Amino acid sequence: MKVSEFNVKNVVDDIINKNGQIDEVYFIACGGSLIDLYSSAYFVERESTSMHSSWIPSKEFLLAPPKHFGKSSLVFICSHTGNTKETVQAAEFAKEKGAYVIAYTHNESSKCANAEFNPIIYRWEEDTPEEEKPMCLTYSILNELMHRQEADYQLYDMMKDGIAKIDSIIRAAQKKVLNRTWVFAEKYAQEPFLYIMSSGASYAQAYGFAICSLQEMQWMDCCYLNCAEYFHGPFEVTDEDHLYILMMSRGKTREIDERALTFLCKYGKKYEVIDSNEFGLDVIDDTCVDYFNAPLFYAMTVSYRTALQNKRRHPLDMRRYMGVVEY
Amino acid sequence: MKVSEFNVKNVVDDIINKNGQIDEVYFIACGGSLIDLYSSAYFVERESTSMHSSWIPSKEFLLAPPKHFGKSSLVFICSHTGNTKETVQAAEFAKEKGAYVIAYTHNESSKCANAEFNPIIYRWEEDTPEEEKPMCLTYSILNELMHRQEADYQLYDMMKDGIAKIDSIIRAAQKKVLNRTWVFAEKYAQEPFLYIMSSGASYAQAYGFAICSLQEMQWMDCCYLNCAEYFHGPFEVTDEDHLYILMMSRGKTREIDERALTFLCKYGKKYEVIDSNEFGLDVIDDTCVDYFNAPLFYAMTVSYRTALQNKRRHPLDMRRYMGVVEY
């Protein structure tokens, strides 16, 4: 269905009618689409009493599927083009095994848009509201499902409230950071290498900033780190010459990011901080604000990579291999 | 207990007597100790019908524990020094919640060696056999537990056989790679940056090679990648100037690594391949060989980092922050 027809109660009715109790939720995709699903996998893991979750690259899932996988499983698949080979195969495999599949794609004539995969065709325009994009659609479905399956689930109203509020928070944040992204690009456009750090539900945003925004779209070398692991190895490279981007989350794991900041302030010199506390996330309830850093950070990575594109004159859409050569 | 007193049947008897049916296995540690537990988390996820698994840095676990966590949970904790603050706190928290804790440590007078955490004091010497180190001890415990809990579990004898065989495979591999690690160090000791790739059950060995062996012990910049994700972003930086280390696993996910190799052969020039198929892993049964790449790769990273240490004259034990300053 097109996202304009999306009705979360109907979606969850259909899941329950067809598959009954859901015990496991799998998040299967590649690259940027997989990154989009990480915070939802973390949400299930941390908040659900009825379901377990797992976040797996499509090809790993196909070659070594989890033993639990089957009729009691809900699978979220995502492919922007809708034709990513291993993701389409993962959807087919999931369907064969009797799981309930939901496939997100931007392309209504793609293989992922097959009715068997209960596709949701999302828009991806400048004015597309967050609640119509895969990340918040997934929160919405999981929130409804946990509300139905778990008598003691307590985040139902707060999650709905967060989903409704995050779009305007992000739009304000984009305006607020514009100048600083230009200054960042001015200072660091020629940097040979950088580290990007985040933690908790937002960890995959550091991963995505690295592998999609910089490695793929700017051919820039970088590494992603979980701040919780920084002090157990990676911090030994820190000095005044190394560049860091630190994404600091609001929520239960904030202390992890603050510890990294304290260290960078003391032993580093070149670090850029993207701090959710600067961007009005406090209007979302503390019980679930953790899950709304990820969409905010994603938007911030877009702002930063756009500034880098413009300064480096390296178009974000330029590829030398993807869609260009056979591999 | 000391590892010399380890008896897997007694350990599993005690787990079942005290906690009954185990539904979830958590792997909680930091840095290198966390890396050691990844392939076991993957093993449970892929092979168990009775248990789910989760692999979480100690501090994330403490600040945002999973909702399922409790009496039905088995928790593996690991800390080489036995006093890693957040890992000790995680063990205490797990105990409070009624989970069955098993704590690995090399230090018998450490906080992790507390009898409440059912500690296993492992040796870590040149001649310590693999089956007495945390990775294989964990396989052994999980294998016994799945054998008892799951009527249809089929890997019991093959896993025991693999655990018995892996030590001699690794010792032969160490001899075989010695010269090539010297050549690698001779060519690449001054390289400013490199990518390290692996996939499947061995993915965390790429992570560990990066954050422990190179970032921590050599202050070398690098990034780790899952080969399954390489074609969905990261491969755009590949060219004849970039250095890659590719760890190719034997087992179900090998196809993922082979695809990366084919690409590196075509578009790269500087790449080092560490291929399990060269090292006699074929004597371990195909049904479970996947899980024995990780201990082999760990030994290989030690060989490579030792060669780098000697060429770069950068002692593996030199630290500027860890254990030196307050943080």
XYZ file of C-alpha atoms in Angstrom:
654
model
C 0.000 0.000 0.000
C 0.986 3.599 -0.368
C 1.922 5.194 2.907
C -1.105 7.492 2.576
C -3.295 4.414 3.113
C -1.292 3.292 6.158
C -3.448 2.594 9.198
C -1.543 1.047 12.054
C -4.546 -0.711 13.584
C -5.342 -2.416 10.290
C -1.724 -3.476 9.851
C -1.556 -5.022 13.319
C -4.999 -6.637 12.902
C -3.705 -8.319 9.789
C -0.507 -9.536 11.490
C -2.471 -11.040 14.374
C -5.199 -12.500 12.169
C -2.729 -14.214 9.906
C 0.111 -15.193 12.257
C -1.302 -15.000 15.772
C 1.100 -14.289 18.613
C 4.397 -12.788 17.451
C 7.427 -14.012 19.414
C 10.317 -12.645 17.364
C 10.852 -9.584 15.234
C 13.595 -9.663 12.602
C 15.024 -6.625 10.868
C 16.592 -7.605 7.565
C 18.112 -5.247 5.008
C 21.421 -3.907 3.689
C 23.416 -0.719 4.260
C 21.331 2.411 4.823
C 18.073 0.483 4.952
C 19.452 -1.811 7.647
C 20.662 1.196 9.614
C 17.148 2.650 9.534
C 15.889 -0.436 11.385
C 18.480 -0.647 14.169
C 16.740 1.552 16.717
C 13.557 -0.502 16.275
C 15.445 -3.729 16.967
C 16.893 -2.073 20.064
C 13.407 -0.858 21.051
C 11.987 -4.403 20.973
C 14.989 -5.799 22.848
C 14.775 -3.200 25.586
C 11.000 -2.727 25.943
C 9.141 -5.863 24.921
C 8.201 -8.683 27.275
C 6.575 -10.780 24.559
C 9.085 -10.532 21.707
C 12.786 -10.889 21.002
C 14.489 -9.101 18.164
C 17.389 -9.551 15.811
C 19.038 -7.198 13.299
C 20.807 -9.007 10.463
C 22.274 -8.122 7.041
C 20.159 -9.738 4.309
C 22.840 -12.068 3.005
C 23.804 -13.360 6.466
C 20.127 -14.000 7.151
C 19.762 -15.965 3.919
C 22.857 -18.112 4.386
C 22.520 -18.684 8.133
C 18.944 -18.019 9.254
C 18.087 -18.100 12.976
C 16.587 -21.364 14.209
C 13.591 -19.603 15.780
C 12.545 -18.082 12.494
C 9.061 -19.094 11.311
C 5.337 -18.479 11.650
C 5.680 -16.705 14.998
C 8.063 -14.197 13.390
C 7.425 -10.710 12.092
C 10.020 -9.541 9.577
C 10.683 -5.980 8.551
C 12.440 -5.744 5.210
C 13.601 -2.477 3.685
C 15.026 -1.598 0.290
C 14.852 1.936 -1.062
C 15.098 0.818 -4.690
C 13.042 -2.267 -3.859
C 15.265 -4.488 -5.941
C 18.310 -5.137 -3.733
C 18.893 -8.759 -4.721
C 19.636 -10.332 -1.346
C 16.877 -8.346 0.371
C 14.282 -9.507 -2.139
C 15.525 -13.071 -1.630
C 15.290 -12.611 2.135
C 11.662 -11.482 1.760
C 10.896 -14.530 -0.385
C 12.589 -16.861 2.083
C 10.735 -15.285 5.014
C 7.429 -15.698 3.208
C 8.165 -19.355 2.428
C 8.855 -19.988 6.107
C 5.465 -18.584 7.054
C 6.656 -15.382 8.720
C 4.655 -12.172 8.405
C 6.658 -9.858 6.149
C 6.414 -6.076 5.940
C 8.522 -4.630 3.140
C 9.351 -0.945 2.931
C 10.324 0.476 -0.415
C 10.337 3.810 -2.207
C 9.669 2.105 -5.544
C 6.116 0.945 -6.175
C 7.049 -1.053 -9.249
C 9.893 -2.948 -7.561
C 10.140 -6.567 -6.468
C 9.737 -5.564 -2.825
C 6.369 -4.011 -3.691
C 4.956 -7.523 -4.224
C 1.610 -7.811 -2.382
C 2.858 -10.988 -0.655
C 5.332 -8.860 1.291
C 2.662 -6.442 2.597
C 4.644 -3.568 1.122
C 4.508 -0.017 2.357
C 5.532 2.412 -0.372
C 7.042 5.387 1.400
C 7.722 8.856 0.003
C 11.238 10.301 0.453
C 10.832 13.963 -0.384
C 11.986 17.119 1.343
C 8.509 17.569 2.853
C 7.843 13.925 3.776
C 6.952 13.880 7.472
C 8.923 11.584 9.746
C 5.868 9.541 10.661
C 5.590 8.431 7.034
C 9.173 7.154 6.822
C 10.289 3.589 7.684
C 11.799 4.395 11.092
C 8.665 5.906 12.622
C 6.321 3.581 10.716
C 8.158 0.693 12.370
C 7.902 2.291 15.812
C 4.216 2.783 15.184
C 3.590 -0.854 14.219
C 5.676 -2.239 17.081
C 4.066 0.115 19.580
C 0.601 -1.052 18.539
C 1.652 -4.704 18.555
C 3.202 -4.490 22.019
C 0.119 -2.660 23.287
C -2.027 -5.588 22.111
C 0.285 -8.422 23.161
C 1.522 -7.103 26.520
C -0.827 -6.231 29.357
C 1.912 -4.344 31.195
C 3.232 -2.327 28.233
C 3.419 1.290 29.337
C 4.902 3.348 26.517
C 1.906 3.295 24.179
C 0.774 6.889 24.479
C 4.255 8.315 24.920
C 5.555 6.634 21.769
C 2.586 7.938 19.768
C 3.263 11.385 21.144
C 6.954 11.143 20.227
C 6.149 10.007 16.684
C 3.811 12.990 16.299
C 6.372 15.487 17.604
C 9.671 14.398 16.060
C 9.108 15.928 12.628
C 8.965 19.537 13.809
C 11.911 18.961 16.161
C 13.990 17.751 13.231
C 12.995 20.614 10.946
C 14.017 23.151 13.578
C 17.297 21.294 14.171
C 18.124 21.345 10.469
C 17.848 25.142 10.457
C 19.844 25.437 13.649
C 22.839 23.400 12.438
C 23.091 24.736 8.904
C 25.796 27.293 9.613
C 27.815 24.972 11.794
C 27.810 22.277 9.107
C 29.337 24.853 6.740
C 31.999 25.741 9.298
C 32.704 22.048 9.879
C 33.160 21.469 6.149
C 35.354 24.559 5.834
C 37.665 23.274 8.569
C 37.672 19.562 7.881
C 36.872 18.976 4.208
C 40.403 17.722 3.540
C 40.742 15.635 6.685
C 42.206 12.223 5.709
C 40.270 10.283 8.311
C 37.790 10.625 11.177
C 35.993 8.678 13.898
C 32.234 8.882 14.433
C 30.743 7.845 17.756
C 27.305 7.240 19.194
C 25.729 4.737 21.587
C 22.548 3.024 22.737
C 19.571 3.088 20.383
C 21.437 5.543 18.140
C 24.615 3.502 17.652
C 23.727 2.619 14.068
C 23.569 6.312 13.207
C 27.333 6.461 13.742
C 27.597 3.370 11.550
C 25.385 4.945 8.871
C 27.175 8.288 8.958
C 30.388 6.339 8.321
C 29.441 3.740 5.704
C 26.739 5.636 3.780
C 27.329 9.364 4.139
C 31.125 9.376 4.132
C 32.492 6.116 2.690
C 29.815 5.720 0.009
C 28.783 9.274 -0.792
C 32.063 11.133 -0.207
C 34.672 8.363 -0.610
C 36.035 9.547 2.737
C 37.794 7.154 5.102
C 36.357 6.931 8.585
C 35.469 4.529 11.358
C 32.361 4.221 13.552
C 32.493 3.398 17.234
C 30.095 2.683 20.060
C 30.947 5.196 22.807
C 30.427 2.374 25.325
C 33.448 0.642 23.777
C 35.609 3.735 23.278
C 37.395 3.330 26.628
C 38.160 -0.319 26.007
C 40.588 0.149 23.140
C 39.780 2.810 20.549
C 40.571 5.815 22.759
C 44.287 5.001 22.574
C 44.458 6.674 19.125
C 42.925 9.915 20.416
C 45.177 12.974 20.313
C 45.019 16.562 19.098
C 45.381 15.543 15.452
C 42.476 13.099 15.243
C 39.010 14.275 14.248
C 35.896 12.951 16.005
C 32.184 13.445 15.519
C 30.291 12.603 18.690
C 26.518 12.180 18.575
C 25.184 12.564 22.100
C 21.801 11.013 22.775
C 19.125 12.148 25.158
C 17.865 9.277 27.300
C 19.005 6.427 29.480
C 22.413 5.899 27.857
C 23.451 9.580 27.818
C 26.051 9.029 30.528
C 28.037 6.899 28.053
C 28.283 9.771 25.567
C 29.105 12.305 28.287
C 32.064 10.231 29.409
C 33.408 10.234 25.848
C 32.931 14.006 25.595
C 34.820 14.611 28.829
C 37.733 12.612 27.477
C 37.715 14.340 24.084
C 37.672 17.741 25.792
C 40.730 16.774 27.800
C 42.850 14.889 25.280
C 41.462 15.858 21.876
C 41.229 19.131 20.023
C 39.251 18.409 16.869
C 35.790 17.171 17.695
C 32.309 18.061 16.553
C 29.424 17.432 18.936
C 25.877 16.787 17.756
C 23.905 16.916 20.980
C 20.207 15.983 21.121
C 19.827 18.140 24.208
C 20.337 21.210 22.049
C 17.449 20.364 19.765
C 14.314 20.307 21.888
C 13.946 16.546 22.336
C 12.878 17.288 25.922
C 9.256 17.632 24.760
C 9.257 13.857 24.246
C 8.677 11.786 27.371
C 11.814 10.591 29.161
C 10.538 7.005 29.205
C 10.935 6.682 25.440
C 13.001 9.652 24.244
C 15.930 7.271 23.625
C 14.281 6.089 20.419
C 13.925 9.550 18.890
C 17.611 10.419 18.754
C 18.050 8.142 15.736
C 15.753 10.000 13.302
C 17.191 13.312 14.504
C 20.790 12.109 14.028
C 19.959 10.768 10.591
C 18.782 14.223 9.544
C 21.939 15.729 11.023
C 24.149 13.379 9.009
C 22.329 14.546 5.888
C 23.050 18.167 6.830
C 26.741 17.474 7.444
C 27.261 15.394 4.324
C 25.561 18.052 2.218
C 27.953 20.680 3.562
C 30.876 18.338 2.813
C 29.563 17.705 -0.701
C 29.405 21.400 -1.421
C 32.816 22.232 -0.020
C 34.524 19.176 -1.505
C 32.614 19.434 -4.798
C 31.989 15.693 -4.574
C 28.326 15.035 -5.523
C 26.527 12.855 -2.976
C 25.097 10.756 -5.795
C 28.398 10.093 -7.566
C 29.341 6.381 -7.624
C 32.247 4.570 -9.197
C 30.980 1.031 -8.527
C 27.399 0.938 -7.189
C 25.054 0.641 -10.147
C 28.002 1.349 -12.460
C 29.996 -1.896 -12.692
C 29.149 -5.561 -12.177
C 29.937 -7.031 -8.761
C 36.809 -22.272 40.054
C 40.072 -22.687 38.269
C 39.673 -23.889 34.723
C 41.454 -27.108 35.688
C 38.395 -27.967 37.801
C 35.986 -27.179 34.954
C 33.504 -29.945 34.262
C 30.840 -28.972 31.772
C 28.226 -31.414 33.058
C 28.550 -30.063 36.580
C 28.296 -26.484 35.329
C 25.120 -27.188 33.380
C 23.660 -29.242 36.256
C 24.134 -26.239 38.492
C 22.520 -23.840 35.991
C 19.470 -26.085 35.622
C 19.211 -26.873 39.340
C 19.305 -23.231 40.310
C 17.496 -21.491 37.450
C 15.544 -24.197 35.620
C 14.812 -23.668 31.940
C 17.029 -21.020 30.331
C 15.242 -18.872 27.742
C 17.794 -16.146 27.057
C 21.577 -15.987 27.019
C 23.252 -12.619 27.433
C 26.874 -11.878 26.617
C 28.055 -8.839 28.546
C 31.570 -7.415 28.570
C 33.756 -4.641 27.135
C 36.261 -4.451 24.291
C 38.333 -7.582 23.732
C 36.340 -9.603 26.260
C 33.087 -8.714 24.496
C 34.609 -9.674 21.156
C 35.486 -13.101 22.557
C 31.781 -13.727 23.206
C 30.326 -12.665 19.839
C 30.550 -15.998 18.058
C 28.781 -17.657 20.999
C 25.919 -15.158 20.786
C 25.724 -15.876 17.065
C 25.812 -19.633 17.774
C 22.789 -19.418 20.094
C 20.879 -17.185 17.658
C 21.503 -19.495 14.713
C 21.311 -22.926 16.344
C 19.094 -22.844 19.426
C 15.367 -23.511 19.405
C 14.979 -22.936 23.145
C 17.007 -19.770 23.710
C 17.488 -16.289 22.327
C 20.720 -14.381 22.678
C 21.949 -10.846 22.958
C 25.462 -9.342 22.875
C 25.723 -6.017 24.702
C 28.510 -3.737 25.987
C 28.470 -3.727 29.807
C 27.539 -0.074 30.216
C 24.651 -0.218 27.727
C 23.361 -3.289 29.526
C 23.497 -1.504 32.881
C 21.790 1.672 31.725
C 19.204 0.063 29.458
C 18.754 -3.606 30.345
C 16.550 -5.834 28.166
C 13.012 -6.359 29.457
C 13.273 -10.160 29.253
C 16.248 -10.216 31.578
C 15.710 -12.207 34.804
C 15.639 -15.665 36.345
C 15.289 -17.438 33.016
C 18.490 -15.776 31.809
C 22.040 -17.098 31.649
C 24.665 -14.360 31.555
C 28.241 -14.745 30.435
C 30.480 -12.008 31.778
C 34.127 -11.640 30.862
C 36.884 -9.397 32.163
C 40.539 -10.331 31.760
C 41.641 -8.193 34.726
C 38.412 -9.058 36.524
C 37.973 -5.498 37.729
C 36.529 -3.655 34.721
C 34.138 -1.397 36.590
C 31.042 -1.587 34.410
C 31.462 -5.333 33.868
C 31.628 -5.982 37.613
C 28.527 -3.801 38.034
C 26.791 -5.741 35.259
C 27.567 -9.009 37.071
C 26.160 -7.581 40.311
C 23.038 -6.320 38.555
C 22.526 -9.670 36.819
C 22.848 -11.493 40.129
C 20.329 -9.163 41.793
C 17.832 -9.887 39.032
C 18.130 -13.622 39.639
C 19.969 -14.542 36.452
C 22.584 -17.290 36.459
C 25.948 -15.583 36.022
C 29.163 -17.141 34.730
C 32.130 -14.796 34.974
C 35.375 -15.438 33.139
C 38.509 -13.789 34.414
C 42.253 -14.303 34.316
C 42.632 -12.815 37.809
C 41.664 -15.044 40.708
C 41.804 -12.221 43.239
C 39.599 -9.852 41.242
C 36.026 -8.729 41.827
C 34.792 -10.957 38.999
C 36.210 -13.962 40.839
C 33.465 -13.586 43.465
C 31.861 -16.994 44.114
C 28.417 -15.465 43.497
C 29.333 -15.048 39.841
C 30.332 -18.720 39.374
C 33.728 -17.571 38.163
C 35.962 -19.541 35.850
C 39.595 -18.495 36.234
C 41.218 -19.119 32.894
C 44.929 -19.276 32.086
C 46.242 -17.140 29.227
C 49.676 -18.508 28.504
C 51.418 -19.480 25.314
C 50.625 -23.145 25.978
C 47.030 -22.707 27.203
C 44.850 -24.960 25.045
C 41.894 -23.388 23.264
C 39.392 -25.521 25.136
C 40.451 -23.804 28.365
C 39.882 -20.271 27.055
C 36.572 -18.360 27.293
C 35.504 -18.841 23.674
C 35.596 -22.629 23.691
C 34.494 -22.883 27.324
C 31.378 -20.954 26.305
C 30.762 -23.200 23.299
C 31.133 -26.178 25.594
C 28.601 -24.903 28.141
C 26.076 -23.831 25.502
C 26.480 -27.111 23.615
C 25.731 -29.092 26.776
C 22.813 -26.826 27.681
C 21.223 -27.062 24.241
C 21.724 -30.841 24.280
C 19.731 -30.999 27.517
C 17.056 -28.460 26.658
C 16.395 -29.332 23.009
C 15.311 -32.796 21.906
C 16.114 -32.002 18.274
C 19.559 -30.456 18.856
C 21.963 -32.138 16.442
C 25.370 -30.527 16.817
C 26.309 -32.009 20.185
C 28.999 -34.453 19.103
C 30.295 -32.284 16.258
C 30.790 -29.275 18.511
C 32.664 -31.397 21.056
C 34.818 -32.715 18.252
C 35.511 -29.187 16.976
C 36.453 -27.972 20.449
C 38.887 -30.889 20.780
C 40.486 -30.250 17.381
C 40.789 -26.480 17.129
C 43.917 -26.101 19.275
C 46.215 -28.088 17.014
C 44.745 -26.419 13.918
C 45.583 -23.018 15.383
C 49.123 -23.990 16.400
C 49.836 -25.202 12.876
C 48.324 -22.026 11.400
C 50.519 -19.830 13.599
C 53.619 -21.486 12.186
C 52.312 -21.292 8.652
C 51.589 -17.535 8.709
C 54.681 -16.365 10.556
C 56.692 -15.408 7.487
C 53.774 -13.745 5.761
C 53.038 -11.611 8.818
C 56.632 -10.352 8.619
C 56.210 -9.551 4.926
C 52.916 -7.813 5.652
C 54.559 -5.658 8.336
C 57.505 -4.894 6.064
C 55.179 -3.624 3.331
C 52.495 -1.909 5.370
C 53.950 -0.830 8.712
C 53.658 2.830 7.746
C 50.210 2.611 6.155
C 48.118 5.530 7.462
C 44.859 3.599 7.448
C 43.298 0.232 6.626
C 39.986 -1.653 6.465
C 39.472 -5.044 8.085
C 36.621 -7.271 6.940
C 34.964 -10.475 8.045
C 31.407 -11.804 8.243
C 29.033 -14.252 9.885
C 30.077 -15.761 13.202
C 33.535 -14.234 12.770
C 32.452 -10.628 12.207
C 33.621 -9.536 15.656
C 37.138 -10.729 14.839
C 37.345 -7.886 12.295
C 36.046 -5.585 15.025
C 38.594 -6.888 17.521
C 41.500 -6.734 15.084
C 40.580 -3.074 14.574
C 39.796 -1.787 18.060
C 42.139 -3.945 20.155
C 45.071 -5.034 18.031
C 45.486 -1.899 15.926
C 43.732 1.086 17.566
C 44.617 0.135 21.139
C 47.895 -1.741 20.815
C 49.437 0.008 17.800
C 47.655 3.399 17.775
C 46.910 2.673 14.123
C 43.801 4.079 12.437
C 41.546 1.522 10.828
C 37.924 0.548 10.318
C 36.148 -2.803 10.593
C 33.427 -3.898 8.190
C 31.015 -6.784 7.781
C 31.655 -8.191 4.279
C 27.877 -8.581 3.920
C 27.616 -4.780 4.079
C 30.669 -3.966 1.968
C 28.675 -3.735 -1.271
C 26.082 -1.458 0.271
C 28.299 1.559 0.793
C 31.856 0.944 2.000
C 33.200 -0.468 -1.278
C 33.018 3.000 -2.871
C 36.322 3.933 -1.170
C 38.125 0.894 -2.589
C 40.946 1.628 -5.021
C 44.559 0.628 -5.557
C 45.773 2.834 -2.712
C 43.569 1.455 0.071
C 44.730 -1.423 2.221
C 42.344 -4.230 3.231
C 42.635 -7.273 5.429
C 39.978 -9.849 4.546
C 39.301 -12.745 6.903
C 37.531 -15.466 4.915
C 35.529 -17.944 6.955
C 34.886 -21.579 6.254
C 31.196 -22.420 6.586
C 27.735 -21.277 5.567
C 28.556 -17.592 5.063
C 31.732 -18.117 3.013
C 30.027 -16.892 -0.170
C 29.852 -13.409 1.403
C 33.626 -13.277 1.863
C 34.305 -14.695 -1.599
C 32.279 -11.916 -3.185
C 34.392 -9.334 -1.363
C 37.594 -11.063 -2.478
C 36.499 -11.080 -6.118
C 35.895 -7.341 -5.916
C 39.208 -6.619 -4.180
C 41.066 -8.659 -6.807
C 39.473 -6.593 -9.548
C 39.522 -3.073 -8.110
C 42.064 -3.156 -5.296
C 45.757 -3.851 -5.190
C 46.704 -3.884 -1.522
C 44.875 -6.635 0.317
C 45.885 -9.377 2.702
C 43.744 -12.503 2.831
C 43.508 -14.707 5.916
C 41.614 -17.723 4.629
C 40.379 -20.466 6.963
C 40.410 -22.892 4.065
C 44.188 -22.743 4.073
C 44.472 -23.881 7.657
C 42.919 -27.323 7.875
C 39.518 -26.365 9.321
C 38.036 -29.020 7.024
C 38.601 -31.648 9.728
C 35.772 -29.998 11.665
C 32.263 -30.989 10.597
C 30.606 -28.671 8.063
C 27.488 -28.366 10.223
C 29.353 -26.368 12.857
C 32.675 -25.300 11.344
C 31.348 -21.716 11.157
C 31.994 -21.294 14.872
C 35.651 -22.289 14.738
C 36.821 -19.520 12.438
C 36.664 -17.022 15.313
C 39.322 -18.620 17.576
C 41.534 -19.198 14.536
C 41.172 -15.579 13.377
C 41.891 -14.317 16.868
C 45.206 -16.183 16.845
C 45.956 -14.774 13.394
C 45.360 -11.194 14.605
C 47.858 -11.856 17.387
C 50.405 -13.034 14.806
C 49.890 -9.974 12.603
C 49.955 -7.473 15.441
C 53.134 -9.024 16.797
C 54.801 -8.604 13.407
C 53.590 -4.984 13.303
C 54.880 -4.363 16.826
C 58.326 -5.613 15.909
C 58.577 -3.683 12.665
C 57.053 -0.501 14.048
C 58.903 -0.783 17.364
C 55.609 0.022 19.108
C 55.208 -2.361 22.104
C 51.811 -4.080 22.156
C 51.504 -3.279 25.859
C 52.271 0.447 25.584
C 49.334 2.647 26.630
C 49.006 6.400 26.905
C 45.589 6.421 28.612
C 44.400 2.941 29.662
C 45.539 2.373 33.216
C 47.722 5.488 32.970
C 45.374 8.469 33.364
C 41.974 8.967 34.988
C 38.928 8.739 32.697
